[in-house]
Tab-separated table of C-alpha atoms in Angstrom:
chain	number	residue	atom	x	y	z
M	1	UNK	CA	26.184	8.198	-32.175
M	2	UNK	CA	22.699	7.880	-31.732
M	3	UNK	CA	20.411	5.137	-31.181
M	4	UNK	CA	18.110	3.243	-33.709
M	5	UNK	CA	14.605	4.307	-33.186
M	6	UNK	CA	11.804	2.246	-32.077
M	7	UNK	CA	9.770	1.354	-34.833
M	8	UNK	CA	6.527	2.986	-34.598
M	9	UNK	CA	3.688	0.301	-34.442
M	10	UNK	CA	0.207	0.123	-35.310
M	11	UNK	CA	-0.817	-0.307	-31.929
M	12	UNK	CA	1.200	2.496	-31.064
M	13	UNK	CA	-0.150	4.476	-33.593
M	14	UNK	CA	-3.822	4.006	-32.420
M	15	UNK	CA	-3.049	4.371	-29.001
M	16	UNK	CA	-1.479	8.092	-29.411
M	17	UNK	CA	-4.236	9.309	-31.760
M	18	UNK	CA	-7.062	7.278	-30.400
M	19	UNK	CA	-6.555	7.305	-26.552
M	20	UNK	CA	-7.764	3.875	-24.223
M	21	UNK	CA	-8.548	0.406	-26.500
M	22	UNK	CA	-12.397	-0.248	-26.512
M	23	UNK	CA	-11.895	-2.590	-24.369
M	24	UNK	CA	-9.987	-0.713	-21.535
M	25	UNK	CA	-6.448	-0.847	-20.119
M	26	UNK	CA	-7.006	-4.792	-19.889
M	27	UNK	CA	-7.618	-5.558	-23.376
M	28	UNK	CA	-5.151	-8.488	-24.577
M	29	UNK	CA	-2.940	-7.208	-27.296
M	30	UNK	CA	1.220	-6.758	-28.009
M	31	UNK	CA	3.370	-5.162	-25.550
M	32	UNK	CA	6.753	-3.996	-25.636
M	33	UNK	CA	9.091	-1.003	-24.836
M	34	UNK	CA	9.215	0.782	-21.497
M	35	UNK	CA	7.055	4.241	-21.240
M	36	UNK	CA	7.545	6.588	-18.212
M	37	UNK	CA	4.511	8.720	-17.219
M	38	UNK	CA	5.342	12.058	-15.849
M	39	UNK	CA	2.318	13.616	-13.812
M	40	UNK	CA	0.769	17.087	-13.741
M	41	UNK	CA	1.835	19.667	-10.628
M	42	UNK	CA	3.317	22.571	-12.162
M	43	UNK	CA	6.652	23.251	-11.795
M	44	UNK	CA	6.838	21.237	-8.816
M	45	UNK	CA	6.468	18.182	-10.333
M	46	UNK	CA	8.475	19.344	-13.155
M	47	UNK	CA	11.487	19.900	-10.765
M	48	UNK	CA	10.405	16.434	-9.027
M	49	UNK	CA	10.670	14.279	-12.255
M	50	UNK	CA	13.863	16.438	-13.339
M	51	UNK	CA	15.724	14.719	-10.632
M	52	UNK	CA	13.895	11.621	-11.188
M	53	UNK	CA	15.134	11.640	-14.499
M	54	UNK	CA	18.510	12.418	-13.496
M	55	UNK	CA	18.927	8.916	-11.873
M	56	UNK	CA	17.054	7.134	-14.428
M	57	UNK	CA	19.746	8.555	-16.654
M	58	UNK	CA	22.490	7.826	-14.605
M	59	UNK	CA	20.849	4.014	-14.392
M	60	UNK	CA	20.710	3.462	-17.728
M	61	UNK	CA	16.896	3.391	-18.047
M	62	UNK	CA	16.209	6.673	-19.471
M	63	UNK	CA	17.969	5.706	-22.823
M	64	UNK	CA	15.897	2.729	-22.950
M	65	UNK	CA	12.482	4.406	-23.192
M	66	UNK	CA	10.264	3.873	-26.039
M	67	UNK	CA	7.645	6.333	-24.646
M	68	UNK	CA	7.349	9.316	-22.358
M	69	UNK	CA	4.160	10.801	-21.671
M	70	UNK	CA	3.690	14.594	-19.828
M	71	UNK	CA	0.807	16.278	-18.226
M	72	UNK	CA	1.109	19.739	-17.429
M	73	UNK	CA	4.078	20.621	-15.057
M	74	UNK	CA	5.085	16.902	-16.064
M	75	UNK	CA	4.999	17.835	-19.681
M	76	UNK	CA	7.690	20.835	-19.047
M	77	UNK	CA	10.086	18.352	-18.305
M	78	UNK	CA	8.590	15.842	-21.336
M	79	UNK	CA	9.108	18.454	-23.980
M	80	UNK	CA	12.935	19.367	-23.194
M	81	UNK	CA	13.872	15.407	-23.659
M	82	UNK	CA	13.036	15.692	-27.480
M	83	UNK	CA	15.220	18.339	-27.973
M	84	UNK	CA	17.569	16.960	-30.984
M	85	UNK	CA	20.553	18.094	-29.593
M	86	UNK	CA	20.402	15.565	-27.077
M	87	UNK	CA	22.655	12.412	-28.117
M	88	UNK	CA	20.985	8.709	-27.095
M	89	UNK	CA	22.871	5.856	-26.662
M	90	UNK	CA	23.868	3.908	-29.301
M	91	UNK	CA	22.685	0.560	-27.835
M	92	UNK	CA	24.763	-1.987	-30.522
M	93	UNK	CA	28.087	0.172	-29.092
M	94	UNK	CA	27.579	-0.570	-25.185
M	95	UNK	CA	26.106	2.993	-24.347
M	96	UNK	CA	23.627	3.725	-21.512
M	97	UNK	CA	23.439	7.102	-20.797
M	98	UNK	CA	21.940	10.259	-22.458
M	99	UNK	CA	24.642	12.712	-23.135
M	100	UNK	CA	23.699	16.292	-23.228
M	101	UNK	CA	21.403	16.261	-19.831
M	102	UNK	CA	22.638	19.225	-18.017
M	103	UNK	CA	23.098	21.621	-21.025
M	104	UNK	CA	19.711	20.685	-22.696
M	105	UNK	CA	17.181	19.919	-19.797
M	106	UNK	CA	18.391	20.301	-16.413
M	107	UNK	CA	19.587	24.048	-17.025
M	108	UNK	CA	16.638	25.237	-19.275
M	109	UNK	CA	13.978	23.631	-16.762
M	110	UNK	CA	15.562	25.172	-14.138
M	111	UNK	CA	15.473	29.147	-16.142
M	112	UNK	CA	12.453	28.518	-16.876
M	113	UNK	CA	10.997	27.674	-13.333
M	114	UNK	CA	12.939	30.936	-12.247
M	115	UNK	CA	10.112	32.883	-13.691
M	116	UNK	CA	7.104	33.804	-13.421
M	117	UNK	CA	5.255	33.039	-16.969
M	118	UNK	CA	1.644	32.649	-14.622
M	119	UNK	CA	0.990	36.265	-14.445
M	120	UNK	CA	2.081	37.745	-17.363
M	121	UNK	CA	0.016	35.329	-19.649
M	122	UNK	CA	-2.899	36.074	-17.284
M	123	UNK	CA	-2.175	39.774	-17.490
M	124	UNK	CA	-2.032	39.365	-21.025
M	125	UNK	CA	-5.933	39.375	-20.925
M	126	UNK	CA	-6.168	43.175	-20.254
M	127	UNK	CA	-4.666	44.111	-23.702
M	128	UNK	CA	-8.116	45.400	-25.901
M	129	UNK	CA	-7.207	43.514	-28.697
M	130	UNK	CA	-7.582	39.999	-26.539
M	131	UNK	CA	-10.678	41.016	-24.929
M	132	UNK	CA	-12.735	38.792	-27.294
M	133	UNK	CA	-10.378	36.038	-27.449
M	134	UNK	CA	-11.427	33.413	-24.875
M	135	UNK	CA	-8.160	31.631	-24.859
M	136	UNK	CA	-5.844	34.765	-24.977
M	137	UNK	CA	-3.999	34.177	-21.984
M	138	UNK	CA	-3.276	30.360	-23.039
M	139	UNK	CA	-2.230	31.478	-25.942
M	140	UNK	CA	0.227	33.978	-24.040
M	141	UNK	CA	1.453	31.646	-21.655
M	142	UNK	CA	2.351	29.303	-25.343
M	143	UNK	CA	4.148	32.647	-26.343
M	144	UNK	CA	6.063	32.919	-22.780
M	145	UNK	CA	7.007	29.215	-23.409
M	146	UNK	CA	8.287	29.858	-26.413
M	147	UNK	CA	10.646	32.522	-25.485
M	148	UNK	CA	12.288	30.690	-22.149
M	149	UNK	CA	12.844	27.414	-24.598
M	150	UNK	CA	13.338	28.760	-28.229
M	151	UNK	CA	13.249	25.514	-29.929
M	152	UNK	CA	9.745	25.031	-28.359
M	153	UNK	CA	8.550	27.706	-31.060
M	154	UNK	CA	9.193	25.318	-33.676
M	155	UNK	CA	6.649	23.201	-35.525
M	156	UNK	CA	5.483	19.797	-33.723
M	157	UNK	CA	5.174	17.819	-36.456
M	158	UNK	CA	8.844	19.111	-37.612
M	159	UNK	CA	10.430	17.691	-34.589
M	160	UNK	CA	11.352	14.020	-34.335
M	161	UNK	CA	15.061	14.005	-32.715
M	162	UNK	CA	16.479	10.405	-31.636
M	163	UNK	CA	15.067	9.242	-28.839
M	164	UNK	CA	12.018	7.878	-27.154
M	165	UNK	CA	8.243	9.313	-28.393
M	166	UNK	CA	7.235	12.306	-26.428
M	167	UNK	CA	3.153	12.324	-25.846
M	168	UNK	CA	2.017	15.192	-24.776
M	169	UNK	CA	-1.688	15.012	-22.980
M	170	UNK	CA	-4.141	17.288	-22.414
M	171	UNK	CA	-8.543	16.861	-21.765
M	172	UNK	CA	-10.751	17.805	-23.903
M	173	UNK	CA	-13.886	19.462	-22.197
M	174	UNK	CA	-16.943	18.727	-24.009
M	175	UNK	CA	-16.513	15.036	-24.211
M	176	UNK	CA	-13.958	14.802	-21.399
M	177	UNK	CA	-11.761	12.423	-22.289
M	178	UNK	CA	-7.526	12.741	-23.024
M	179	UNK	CA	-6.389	14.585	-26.106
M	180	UNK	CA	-3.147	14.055	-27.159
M	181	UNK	CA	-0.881	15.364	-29.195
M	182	UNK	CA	1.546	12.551	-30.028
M	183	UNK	CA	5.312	13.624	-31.913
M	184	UNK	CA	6.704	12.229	-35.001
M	185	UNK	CA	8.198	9.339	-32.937
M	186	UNK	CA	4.995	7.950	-32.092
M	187	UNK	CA	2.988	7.989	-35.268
M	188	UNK	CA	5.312	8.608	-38.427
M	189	UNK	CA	5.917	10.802	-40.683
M	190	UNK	CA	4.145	13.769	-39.026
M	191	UNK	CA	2.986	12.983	-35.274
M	192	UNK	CA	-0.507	12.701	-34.524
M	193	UNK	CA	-2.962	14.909	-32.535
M	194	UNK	CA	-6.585	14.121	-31.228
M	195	UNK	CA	-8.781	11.979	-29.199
M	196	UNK	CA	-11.094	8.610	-30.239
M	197	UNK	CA	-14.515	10.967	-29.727
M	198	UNK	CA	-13.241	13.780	-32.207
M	199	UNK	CA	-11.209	11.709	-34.878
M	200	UNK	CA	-7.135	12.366	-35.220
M	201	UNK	CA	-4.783	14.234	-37.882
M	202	UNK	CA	-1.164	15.230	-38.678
M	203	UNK	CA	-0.589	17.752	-36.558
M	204	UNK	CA	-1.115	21.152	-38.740
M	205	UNK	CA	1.374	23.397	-39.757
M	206	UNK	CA	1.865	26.581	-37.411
M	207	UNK	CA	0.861	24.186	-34.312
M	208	UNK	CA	4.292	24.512	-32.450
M	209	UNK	CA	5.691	22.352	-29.659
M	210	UNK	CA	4.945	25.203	-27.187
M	211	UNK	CA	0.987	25.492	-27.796
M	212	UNK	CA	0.908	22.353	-27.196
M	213	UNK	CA	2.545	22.254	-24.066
M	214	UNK	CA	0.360	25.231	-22.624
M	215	UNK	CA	-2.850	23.346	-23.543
M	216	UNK	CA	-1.789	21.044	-21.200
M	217	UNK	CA	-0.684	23.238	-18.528
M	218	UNK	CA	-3.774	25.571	-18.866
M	219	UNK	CA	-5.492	24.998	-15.573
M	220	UNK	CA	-8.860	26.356	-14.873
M	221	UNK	CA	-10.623	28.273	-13.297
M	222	UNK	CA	-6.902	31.105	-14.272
M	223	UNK	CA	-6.725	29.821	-17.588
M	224	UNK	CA	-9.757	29.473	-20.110
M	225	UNK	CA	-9.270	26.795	-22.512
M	226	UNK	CA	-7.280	26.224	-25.894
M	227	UNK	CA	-9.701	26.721	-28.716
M	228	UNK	CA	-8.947	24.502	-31.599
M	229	UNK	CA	-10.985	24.055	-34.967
M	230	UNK	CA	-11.350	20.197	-36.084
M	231	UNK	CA	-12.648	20.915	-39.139
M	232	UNK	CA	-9.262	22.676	-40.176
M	233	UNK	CA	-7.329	20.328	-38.863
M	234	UNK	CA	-8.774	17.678	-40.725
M	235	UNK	CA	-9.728	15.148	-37.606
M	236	UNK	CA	-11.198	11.774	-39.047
M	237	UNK	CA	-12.443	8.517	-37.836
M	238	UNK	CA	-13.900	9.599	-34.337
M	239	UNK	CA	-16.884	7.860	-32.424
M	240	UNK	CA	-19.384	10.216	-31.459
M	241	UNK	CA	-21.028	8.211	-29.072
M	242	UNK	CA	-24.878	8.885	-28.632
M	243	UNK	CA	-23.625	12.705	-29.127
M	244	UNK	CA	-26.344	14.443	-31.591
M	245	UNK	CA	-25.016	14.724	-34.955
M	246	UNK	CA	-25.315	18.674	-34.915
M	247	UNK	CA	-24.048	19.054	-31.873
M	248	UNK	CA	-20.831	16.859	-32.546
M	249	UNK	CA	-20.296	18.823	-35.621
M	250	UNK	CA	-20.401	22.169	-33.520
M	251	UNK	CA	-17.591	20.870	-30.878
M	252	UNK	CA	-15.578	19.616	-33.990
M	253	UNK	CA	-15.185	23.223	-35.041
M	254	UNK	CA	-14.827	24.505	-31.248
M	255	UNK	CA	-12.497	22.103	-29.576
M	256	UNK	CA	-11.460	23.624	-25.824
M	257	UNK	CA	-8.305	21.784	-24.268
M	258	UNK	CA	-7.721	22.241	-20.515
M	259	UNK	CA	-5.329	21.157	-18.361
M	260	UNK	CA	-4.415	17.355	-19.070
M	261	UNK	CA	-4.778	16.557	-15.049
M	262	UNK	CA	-8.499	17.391	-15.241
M	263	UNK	CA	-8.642	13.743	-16.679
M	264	UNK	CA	-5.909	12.039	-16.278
M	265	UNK	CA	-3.224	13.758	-14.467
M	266	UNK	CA	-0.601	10.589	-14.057
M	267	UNK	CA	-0.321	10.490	-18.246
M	268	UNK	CA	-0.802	6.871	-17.985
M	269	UNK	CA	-3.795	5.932	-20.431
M	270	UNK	CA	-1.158	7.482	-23.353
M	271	UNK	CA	0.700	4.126	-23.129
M	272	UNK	CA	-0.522	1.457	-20.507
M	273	UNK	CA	-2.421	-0.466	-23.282
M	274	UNK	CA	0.295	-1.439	-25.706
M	275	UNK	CA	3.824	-0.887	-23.241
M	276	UNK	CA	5.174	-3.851	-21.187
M	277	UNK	CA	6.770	-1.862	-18.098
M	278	UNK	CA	5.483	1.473	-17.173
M	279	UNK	CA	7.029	3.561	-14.459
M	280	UNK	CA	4.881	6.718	-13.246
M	281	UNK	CA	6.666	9.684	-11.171
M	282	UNK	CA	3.815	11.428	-9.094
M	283	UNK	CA	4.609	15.250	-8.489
M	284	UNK	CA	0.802	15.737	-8.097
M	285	UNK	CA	-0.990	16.496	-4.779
M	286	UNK	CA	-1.932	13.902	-2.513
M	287	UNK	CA	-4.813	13.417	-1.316
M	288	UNK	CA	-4.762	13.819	2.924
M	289	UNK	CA	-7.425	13.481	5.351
M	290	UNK	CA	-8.777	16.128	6.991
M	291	UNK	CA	-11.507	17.683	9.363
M	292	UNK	CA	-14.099	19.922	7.626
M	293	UNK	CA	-15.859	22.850	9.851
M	294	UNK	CA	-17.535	25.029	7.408
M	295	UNK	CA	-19.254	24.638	4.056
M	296	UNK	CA	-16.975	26.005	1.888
M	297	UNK	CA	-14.291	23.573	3.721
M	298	UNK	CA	-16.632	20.489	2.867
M	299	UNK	CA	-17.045	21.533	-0.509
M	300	UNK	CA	-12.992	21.889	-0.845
M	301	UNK	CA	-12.524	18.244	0.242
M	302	UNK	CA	-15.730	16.711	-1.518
M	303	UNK	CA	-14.154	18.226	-4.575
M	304	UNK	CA	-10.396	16.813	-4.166
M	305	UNK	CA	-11.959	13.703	-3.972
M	306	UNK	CA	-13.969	13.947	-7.266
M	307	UNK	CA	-10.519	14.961	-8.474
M	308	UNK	CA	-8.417	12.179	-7.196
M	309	UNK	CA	-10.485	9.583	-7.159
M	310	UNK	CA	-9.448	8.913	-11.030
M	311	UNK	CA	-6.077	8.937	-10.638
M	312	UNK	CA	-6.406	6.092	-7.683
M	313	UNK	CA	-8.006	3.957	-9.596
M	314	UNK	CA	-5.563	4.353	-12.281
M	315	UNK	CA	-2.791	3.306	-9.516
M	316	UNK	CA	-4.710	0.706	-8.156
M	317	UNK	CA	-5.335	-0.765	-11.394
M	318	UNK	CA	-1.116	-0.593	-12.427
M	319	UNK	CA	-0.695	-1.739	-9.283
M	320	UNK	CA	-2.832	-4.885	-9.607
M	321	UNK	CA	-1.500	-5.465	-13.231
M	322	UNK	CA	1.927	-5.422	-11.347
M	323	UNK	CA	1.334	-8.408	-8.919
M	324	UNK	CA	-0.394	-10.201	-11.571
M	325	UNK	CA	2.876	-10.041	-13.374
M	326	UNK	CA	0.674	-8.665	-16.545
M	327	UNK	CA	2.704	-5.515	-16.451
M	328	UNK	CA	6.001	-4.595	-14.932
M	329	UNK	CA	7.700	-1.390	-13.904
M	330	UNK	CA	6.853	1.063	-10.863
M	331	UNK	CA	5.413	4.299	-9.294
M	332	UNK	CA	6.864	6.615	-6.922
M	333	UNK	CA	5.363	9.869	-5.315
M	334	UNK	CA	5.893	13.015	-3.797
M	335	UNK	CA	5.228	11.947	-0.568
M	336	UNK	CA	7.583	9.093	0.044
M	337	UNK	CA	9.988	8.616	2.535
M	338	UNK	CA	13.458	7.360	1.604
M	339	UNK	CA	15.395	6.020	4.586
M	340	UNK	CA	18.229	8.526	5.557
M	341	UNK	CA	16.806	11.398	3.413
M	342	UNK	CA	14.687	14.187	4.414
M	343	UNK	CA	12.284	13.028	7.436
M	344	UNK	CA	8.563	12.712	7.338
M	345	UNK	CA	7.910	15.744	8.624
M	346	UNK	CA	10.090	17.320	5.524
M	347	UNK	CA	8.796	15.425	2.845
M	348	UNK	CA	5.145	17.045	4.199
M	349	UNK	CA	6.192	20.331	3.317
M	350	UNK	CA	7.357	18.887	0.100
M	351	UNK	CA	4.345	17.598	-0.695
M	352	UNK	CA	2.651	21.228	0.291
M	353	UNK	CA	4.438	22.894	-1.989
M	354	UNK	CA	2.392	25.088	-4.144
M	355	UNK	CA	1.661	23.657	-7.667
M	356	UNK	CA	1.662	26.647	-10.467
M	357	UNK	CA	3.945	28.263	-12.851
M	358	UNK	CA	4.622	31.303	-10.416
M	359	UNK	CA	8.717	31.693	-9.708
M	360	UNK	CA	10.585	28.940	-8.030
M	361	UNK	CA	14.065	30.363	-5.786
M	362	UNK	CA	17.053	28.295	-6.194
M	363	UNK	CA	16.708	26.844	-3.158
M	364	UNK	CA	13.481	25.630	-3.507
M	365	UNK	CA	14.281	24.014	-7.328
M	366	UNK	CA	17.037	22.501	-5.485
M	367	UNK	CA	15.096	20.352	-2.928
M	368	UNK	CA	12.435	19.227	-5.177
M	369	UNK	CA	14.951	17.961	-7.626
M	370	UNK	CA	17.245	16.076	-5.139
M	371	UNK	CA	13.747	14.668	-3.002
M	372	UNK	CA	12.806	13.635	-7.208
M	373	UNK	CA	15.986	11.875	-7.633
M	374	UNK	CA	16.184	9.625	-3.855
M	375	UNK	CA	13.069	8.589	-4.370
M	376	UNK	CA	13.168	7.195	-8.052
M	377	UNK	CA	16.599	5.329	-7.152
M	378	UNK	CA	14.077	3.832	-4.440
M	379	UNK	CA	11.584	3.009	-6.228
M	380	UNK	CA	13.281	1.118	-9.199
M	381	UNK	CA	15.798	-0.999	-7.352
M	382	UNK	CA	12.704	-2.221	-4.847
M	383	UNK	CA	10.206	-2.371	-8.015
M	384	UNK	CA	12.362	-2.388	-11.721
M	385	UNK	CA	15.734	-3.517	-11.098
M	386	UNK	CA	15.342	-5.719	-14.199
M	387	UNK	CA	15.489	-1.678	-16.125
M	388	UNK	CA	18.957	-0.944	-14.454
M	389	UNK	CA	21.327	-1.544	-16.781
M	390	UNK	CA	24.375	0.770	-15.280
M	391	UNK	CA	24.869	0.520	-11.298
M	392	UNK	CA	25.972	3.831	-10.806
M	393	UNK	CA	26.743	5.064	-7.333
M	394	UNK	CA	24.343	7.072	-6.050
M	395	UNK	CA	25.421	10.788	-5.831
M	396	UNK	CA	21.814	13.025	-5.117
M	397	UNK	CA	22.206	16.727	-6.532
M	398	UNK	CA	22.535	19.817	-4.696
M	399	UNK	CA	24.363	18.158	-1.520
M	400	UNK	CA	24.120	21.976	-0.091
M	401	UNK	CA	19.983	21.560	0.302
M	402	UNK	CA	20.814	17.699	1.899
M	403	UNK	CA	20.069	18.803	5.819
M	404	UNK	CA	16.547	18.728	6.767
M	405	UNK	CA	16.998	21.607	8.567
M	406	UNK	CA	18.095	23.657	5.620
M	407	UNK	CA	15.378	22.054	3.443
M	408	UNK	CA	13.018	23.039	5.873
M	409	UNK	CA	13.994	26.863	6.052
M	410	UNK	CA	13.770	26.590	2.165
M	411	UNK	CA	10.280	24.912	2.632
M	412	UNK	CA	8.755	28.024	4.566
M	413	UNK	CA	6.251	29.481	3.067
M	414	UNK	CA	6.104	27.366	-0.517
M	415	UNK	CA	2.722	26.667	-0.163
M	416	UNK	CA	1.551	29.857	-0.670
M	417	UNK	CA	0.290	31.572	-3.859
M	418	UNK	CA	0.241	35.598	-4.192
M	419	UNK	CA	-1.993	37.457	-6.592
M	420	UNK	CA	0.991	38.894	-8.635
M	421	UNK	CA	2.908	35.658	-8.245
M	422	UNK	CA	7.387	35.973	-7.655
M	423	UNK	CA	9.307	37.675	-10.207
């Protein structure tokens, strides 16, 4: 049996079509249902927030959800949790727990981060009949998404399985603010895709749940942007701003979508204006100090914190809303340390890891999901125990990777990228 469906709300509706409320992530308004933001990293996060999701599941929260929201790597994982084959609980019988976890996301995120699908879409540039496409090798990567999860080919506003709304977010360049491209769970009967500068439709036929996904994970400078025409899409209702009327009509029909952490890589402005708990799982990079000794070195670190500096404030501002008891739920990150897991030392090479779509080992997957899944547990029962609604015993995956030591020889060498990438 499945669950009933959260009904689909006008504020809901505005929220996933229109992005932030006019007046900001402050303005007074309804709340309800629990949302759970998964950040941008690449398949490092992804494998993070897979075994964050585990123990949420296993807790009881994850089939409570009335929103998910995905950036990038975070939207890999997103994206497999609204595949229909998955069976919610059916709250009015007692149920908890998603059934189908392994078999539907676990095992297909783990394929998928097996390979390499970096390269090849890059690669796909080369081919003369791309040459004058600017986003042919997003468009490749949506076609190398498509294979590794089939169902992903299929037609967004098509999909609307039981279970929570899936929002998937990506940033629009020329204004620069969050485009998102919301499922048939959010806004009914269709979905909704766009952003409060350049209006919002139904999402069109042909625009599949993969394309989608790889606007979002389309990170520059390797991957040009996803080209979209708002014209033929039929966007309505935005608010230009004090953009010239010419010149808003000529991004309408050229819309370029980049990689959703270039504005808001935690997901959170998808849901933190109309939810009454959010919980965030980080599998971004954190920011560290460090020493700078050459230009190119300052420029590096003046530019991570241009980069990070909007997703702090986005922290610090759930983070206020959480002592003021205006919001509930929690946030957990790569780089914490859960008492009698890995060590400090090991969760730094965690947090190193490299962050692209190149091929994870086994080994590697392995760590990052078990690390994911500690540190959730942590964080709710300390933050959200009022979510738990199953106290299962706590049994971490992949007890083989659960020595520092081995994690550690695993670790070696993650952080590096290669031009061809693993295959």
């Amino acid at each position: 049996m499945s669950r009933p469906r959260h009904p689909a709300s006008p504020a809901t509706a505005q929220l996933a079509a229109a992005g932030p409320a006019p007046d900001g992530p402050a303005a007074p308004g309804p709340r309800h249902g629990t949302a759970l933001c998964l950040s941008g990293g690449g398949y490092r996060a992804a494998l993070f927030h897979l075994g964050a999701v585990r123990r949420l599941n296993e807790l009881g929260v994850l089939g409570g959800l009335r929103s998910i929201s995905g950036v990038s790597g975070g939207a890999l994982t997103a994206n497999l949790l609204a595949d229909s084959r998955l069976v919610w609980p059916d709250e009015s019988g007692g149920e908890v727990v998603v059934k189908g976890f392994e078999r539907y996301v676990a095992d297909p995120l783990r394929r998928l981060a097996g390979h390499n699908v970096r390269t090849p879409a890059l690669l796909a540039k080369l081919w003369p009949p791309r040459w004058f496409m600017p986003d042919s090798a997003v468009r490749a990567l949506a076609g190398r998404l498509a294979v590794a999860v089939p169902w992903w080919a299929g037609d967004l506003r098509d999909n609307a399985p039981d279970g929570p709304a899936v929002l998937t977010c990506a940033t629009e360049v020329a204004y620069g603010v969050s485009w998102i491209f919301a499922d048939p769970n959010a806004v009914r009967p269709h979905g909704r895709v766009g952003d409060y500068r350049l209006g919002h439709a139904d999402p069109p036929p042909g625009l599949r749940i993969a394309d989608a996904v790889a606007a979002t994970c389309a990170y520059p400078p390797f991957f040009a942007p996803q080209v979209l025409n708002g014209v033929e899409m039929g966007l309505k209702g935005g608010d230009p701003g004090h953009a010239d009327p010419q010149q808003h009509a000529e991004i309408l029909r050229h819309i370029e979508l980049t990689d959703g952490g270039a504005y808001d890589t935690l997901g959170v402005e998808a849901v933190w204006a109309d939810h009454a708990t959010v919980l965030v799982s980080d599998g971004g990079t954190v920011f560290r100090a460090r020493t700078t000794h050459t230009v190119w070195g300052q420029l590096l670190q003046i530019l991570g914190i241009a980069t990070s500096g909007g997703q702090t404030t986005r922290l610090r501002w759930l983070q206020a809303r959480f002592a003021q008891d205006a919001l509930t739920g929690a946030s957990w990150s790569l780089d914490a340390v859960v008492p009698g897991h890995y060590p400090a030392a090991t969760t730094e090479r965690i947090n190193a890891v490299r962050t692209d779509l190149d091929a994870f080992s086994d080994g590697l997957q392995q760590v990052l999901e078990r690390h994911g899944y500690l540190v959730a547990d942590q964080a709710v029962r300390e933050h959200a125990p009022r979510l738990i609604r199953l106290d299962a015993p706590l049994e971490p995956p992949h007890p083989q990777v659960a020595d520092a030591k081995v994690a550690d020889g695993i670790l070696r060498g993650s952080s590096r990228r290669t031009l061809l990438g693993r295959f």
